[in-house]
């Protein structure tokens, strides 16, 4: 997915862990933001990437406090254990640039397999629209629709999308998207050259 974007300036990792994703993907980027709730892990992250901003706490609460505003975050890597939707809602509402990339490792399909979608507040509208029975089979389309809606609410048009199922029993969903702001802060089209109508990556790896 990174090939769909200009060089990243300020990526956000919403769940940093021990920094394994950083080692594989972001180690060449001098600045960024990472969030991790476990103190022993944030200590590792701070030593690992001294140029990055490291926050300790639950991602949705940290982001909801407003700490991302003005930082110029241009990419969101969301890898929660379970639902990403609360974190994505908070994060996308904090983006102030003209272009945003999003990549997600979504674990919700494990719950949907046993028809527990109705227990998720984040999927309440989708349960009504699709029905509890259909959510598991149609979850990738649900993700596209829901992420597109979150982007739209934050002032972005969905310009690129790709996703697929993976993991044991295909219970994980990987997807990525690019949003282009409808009216960038520096004027129409600023920072988003080359983006126009939505493009799809099909089943391409969004990473």
CSV table of C-alpha atoms in Angstrom, one decimal:
chain,number,residue,atom,x,y,z
A,1,UNK,CA,0.0,0.0,0.0
A,2,UNK,CA,2.8,2.4,0.7
A,3,UNK,CA,3.4,2.5,-3.1
A,4,UNK,CA,0.1,4.4,-3.3
A,5,UNK,CA,1.3,7.3,-1.3
A,6,UNK,CA,4.1,9.9,-1.2
A,7,UNK,CA,6.9,9.2,1.2
A,8,UNK,CA,5.5,9.1,4.8
A,9,UNK,CA,6.4,12.0,7.0
A,10,UNK,CA,4.5,11.2,10.2
A,11,UNK,CA,3.0,7.7,10.5
A,12,UNK,CA,0.9,6.7,13.5
A,13,UNK,CA,1.0,3.2,15.0
A,14,UNK,CA,-2.0,2.9,17.2
A,15,UNK,CA,-0.8,-0.3,19.0
A,16,UNK,CA,2.9,-0.4,19.0
A,17,UNK,CA,3.6,-3.7,20.9
A,18,UNK,CA,7.3,-4.4,21.0
A,19,UNK,CA,7.9,-2.7,17.7
A,20,UNK,CA,8.1,-5.6,15.4
A,21,UNK,CA,6.1,-3.8,12.7
A,22,UNK,CA,8.3,-0.8,13.0
A,23,UNK,CA,11.4,-3.0,12.4
A,24,UNK,CA,9.9,-4.3,9.1
A,25,UNK,CA,8.1,-1.2,7.8
A,26,UNK,CA,8.9,2.1,9.5
A,27,UNK,CA,12.5,1.9,10.7
A,28,UNK,CA,13.7,4.3,8.0
A,29,UNK,CA,11.2,7.0,8.9
A,30,UNK,CA,12.8,9.4,11.5
A,31,UNK,CA,9.5,10.8,12.9
A,32,UNK,CA,6.2,9.3,13.8
A,33,UNK,CA,3.8,8.6,16.6
A,34,UNK,CA,3.2,5.4,18.5
A,35,UNK,CA,0.7,4.4,21.2
A,36,UNK,CA,1.0,1.5,23.5
A,37,UNK,CA,-0.9,0.8,26.8
A,38,UNK,CA,1.7,-1.4,28.5
A,39,UNK,CA,4.5,0.4,30.3
A,40,UNK,CA,7.1,-2.2,29.7
A,41,UNK,CA,6.4,-2.0,25.9
A,42,UNK,CA,6.5,1.8,25.8
A,43,UNK,CA,9.9,1.8,27.4
A,44,UNK,CA,11.1,-0.5,24.6
A,45,UNK,CA,9.5,1.7,21.9
A,46,UNK,CA,11.1,4.9,23.3
A,47,UNK,CA,14.5,3.4,23.1
A,48,UNK,CA,13.9,1.8,19.7
A,49,UNK,CA,12.8,5.1,18.0
A,50,UNK,CA,14.1,8.2,19.7
A,51,UNK,CA,12.8,10.6,17.1
A,52,UNK,CA,9.2,9.4,17.5
A,53,UNK,CA,6.5,10.6,19.9
A,54,UNK,CA,5.6,7.7,22.3
A,55,UNK,CA,2.3,7.8,24.2
A,56,UNK,CA,1.3,5.4,26.9
A,57,UNK,CA,-2.3,4.6,27.3
A,58,UNK,CA,-5.3,3.1,25.5
A,59,UNK,CA,-5.3,4.3,21.9
A,60,UNK,CA,-8.8,5.5,21.6
A,61,UNK,CA,-8.5,7.5,24.8
A,62,UNK,CA,-5.1,8.9,23.9
A,63,UNK,CA,-6.2,10.0,20.5
A,64,UNK,CA,-9.5,11.3,21.9
A,65,UNK,CA,-7.6,13.7,24.1
A,66,UNK,CA,-6.5,15.7,21.0
A,67,UNK,CA,-2.8,14.9,21.1
A,68,UNK,CA,-2.6,14.2,17.3
A,69,UNK,CA,-3.9,17.6,16.2
A,70,UNK,CA,-1.3,19.7,14.5
A,71,UNK,CA,1.3,16.8,14.3
A,72,UNK,CA,0.8,16.2,10.5
A,73,UNK,CA,-0.1,12.5,10.8
A,74,UNK,CA,-0.3,11.2,7.2
A,75,UNK,CA,-0.7,7.5,7.8
A,76,UNK,CA,-2.6,5.3,10.3
A,77,UNK,CA,-1.5,1.8,11.1
A,78,UNK,CA,-4.3,0.3,13.2
A,79,UNK,CA,-3.6,-3.1,14.7
A,80,UNK,CA,-5.9,-3.7,17.7
A,81,UNK,CA,-6.8,-7.0,19.3
A,82,UNK,CA,-10.4,-7.1,18.0
A,83,UNK,CA,-12.4,-4.1,16.7
A,84,UNK,CA,-10.6,-1.2,15.1
A,85,UNK,CA,-13.6,1.1,14.7
A,86,UNK,CA,-13.4,3.2,17.9
A,87,UNK,CA,-9.7,4.0,17.3
A,88,UNK,CA,-10.2,4.7,13.6
A,89,UNK,CA,-13.1,7.1,14.3
A,90,UNK,CA,-11.0,9.0,16.8
A,91,UNK,CA,-7.9,9.0,14.6
A,92,UNK,CA,-9.5,10.1,11.4
A,93,UNK,CA,-11.2,12.9,13.2
A,94,UNK,CA,-7.8,14.2,14.2
A,95,UNK,CA,-6.2,14.4,10.8
A,96,UNK,CA,-5.7,17.8,9.4
A,97,UNK,CA,-3.7,17.2,6.2
A,98,UNK,CA,-4.8,16.8,2.6
A,99,UNK,CA,-4.1,13.0,2.2
A,100,UNK,CA,-4.3,10.1,4.6
A,101,UNK,CA,-3.4,6.4,4.3
A,102,UNK,CA,-5.0,3.8,6.5
A,103,UNK,CA,-4.0,0.2,7.0
A,104,UNK,CA,-5.9,-2.1,9.4
A,105,UNK,CA,-5.4,-5.6,10.9
A,106,UNK,CA,-9.0,-6.2,12.0
A,107,UNK,CA,-9.9,-9.1,14.3
A,108,UNK,CA,-13.7,-8.6,14.4
A,109,UNK,CA,-14.4,-11.6,12.1
A,110,UNK,CA,-13.7,-14.0,15.0
A,111,UNK,CA,-16.7,-12.6,16.8
A,112,UNK,CA,-18.8,-12.5,13.6
A,113,UNK,CA,-18.1,-16.2,12.9
A,114,UNK,CA,-20.1,-17.1,16.0
A,115,UNK,CA,-22.8,-14.6,15.1
A,116,UNK,CA,-22.0,-12.1,17.9
A,117,UNK,CA,-22.0,-9.0,15.7
A,118,UNK,CA,-25.0,-7.7,17.5
A,119,UNK,CA,-23.0,-7.4,20.7
A,120,UNK,CA,-20.7,-4.8,19.1
A,121,UNK,CA,-21.8,-1.2,19.5
A,122,UNK,CA,-19.5,-0.2,16.6
A,123,UNK,CA,-21.4,-2.4,14.2
A,124,UNK,CA,-24.9,-1.6,15.4
A,125,UNK,CA,-25.8,0.2,12.1
A,126,UNK,CA,-24.3,-2.6,10.0
A,127,UNK,CA,-26.3,-5.3,11.9
A,128,UNK,CA,-29.5,-3.4,11.0
A,129,UNK,CA,-28.4,-3.0,7.4
A,130,UNK,CA,-26.9,-6.4,6.7
A,131,UNK,CA,-28.4,-8.6,9.4
A,132,UNK,CA,-26.5,-10.5,12.0
A,133,UNK,CA,-26.3,-13.6,9.9
A,134,UNK,CA,-24.6,-11.9,6.9
A,135,UNK,CA,-21.9,-9.9,8.6
A,136,UNK,CA,-19.4,-12.7,8.7
A,137,UNK,CA,-19.6,-13.5,4.9
A,138,UNK,CA,-19.9,-9.8,3.9
A,139,UNK,CA,-17.4,-8.3,6.4
A,140,UNK,CA,-14.9,-7.0,3.8
A,141,UNK,CA,-17.7,-5.0,2.1
A,142,UNK,CA,-18.8,-3.8,5.5
A,143,UNK,CA,-15.3,-2.6,6.2
A,144,UNK,CA,-15.1,-0.8,2.9
A,145,UNK,CA,-18.4,0.9,3.5
A,146,UNK,CA,-17.7,1.7,7.1
A,147,UNK,CA,-14.2,3.1,6.5
A,148,UNK,CA,-15.5,5.1,3.6
A,149,UNK,CA,-18.1,6.6,5.9
A,150,UNK,CA,-15.5,7.5,8.5
A,151,UNK,CA,-13.3,9.1,5.9
A,152,UNK,CA,-16.3,11.1,4.5
A,153,UNK,CA,-17.2,12.2,8.0
A,154,UNK,CA,-13.6,13.5,8.4
A,155,UNK,CA,-13.8,15.4,5.1
A,156,UNK,CA,-12.1,12.8,2.9
A,157,UNK,CA,-13.1,11.0,-0.3
A,158,UNK,CA,-12.1,7.3,-0.6
A,159,UNK,CA,-9.6,7.3,-3.5
A,160,UNK,CA,-8.1,3.8,-3.1
A,161,UNK,CA,-9.1,0.5,-1.4
A,162,UNK,CA,-7.8,-3.0,-1.1
A,163,UNK,CA,-8.5,-5.9,1.3
A,164,UNK,CA,-8.6,-9.6,1.9
A,165,UNK,CA,-9.3,-12.2,4.6
A,166,UNK,CA,-6.3,-14.0,6.2
A,167,UNK,CA,-5.2,-15.9,9.3
A,168,UNK,CA,-6.7,-19.1,10.9
A,169,UNK,CA,-10.1,-19.8,9.3
A,170,UNK,CA,-9.8,-16.5,7.6
A,171,UNK,CA,-10.9,-14.8,10.8
A,172,UNK,CA,-8.7,-11.8,10.3
A,173,UNK,CA,-9.4,-9.0,7.8
A,174,UNK,CA,-6.6,-6.9,6.3
A,175,UNK,CA,-7.5,-3.8,4.4
A,176,UNK,CA,-6.0,-0.5,3.4
A,177,UNK,CA,-7.4,2.8,2.0
A,178,UNK,CA,-6.3,6.2,0.9
A,179,UNK,CA,-8.4,9.3,1.6
A,180,UNK,CA,-8.1,12.6,-0.2
A,181,UNK,CA,-9.5,15.7,1.5
A,182,UNK,CA,-12.3,17.3,-0.5
A,183,UNK,CA,-11.0,20.8,0.2
A,184,UNK,CA,-7.4,20.7,1.5
A,185,UNK,CA,-6.3,23.4,4.0
A,186,UNK,CA,-3.9,25.0,1.4
A,187,UNK,CA,-6.5,25.0,-1.4
A,188,UNK,CA,-8.1,22.5,-3.8
A,189,UNK,CA,-5.8,19.7,-4.8
A,190,UNK,CA,-3.0,20.7,-2.4
A,191,UNK,CA,-0.8,17.7,-1.6
A,192,UNK,CA,-3.1,15.3,-3.4
A,193,UNK,CA,-1.9,15.5,-7.0
A,194,UNK,CA,-2.7,12.5,-9.0
A,195,UNK,CA,-5.7,11.5,-7.0
A,196,UNK,CA,-9.2,11.8,-8.4
A,197,UNK,CA,-11.9,9.2,-8.8
A,198,UNK,CA,-11.8,6.1,-6.5
A,199,UNK,CA,-9.4,3.3,-7.4
A,200,UNK,CA,-9.4,-0.2,-6.2
A,201,UNK,CA,-6.6,-2.6,-5.4
A,202,UNK,CA,-8.8,-5.7,-5.4
A,203,UNK,CA,-7.3,-8.4,-3.3
A,204,UNK,CA,-3.9,-6.8,-3.2
A,205,UNK,CA,-1.9,-6.8,0.0
A,206,UNK,CA,-2.7,-3.4,1.6
A,207,UNK,CA,0.6,-3.4,3.4
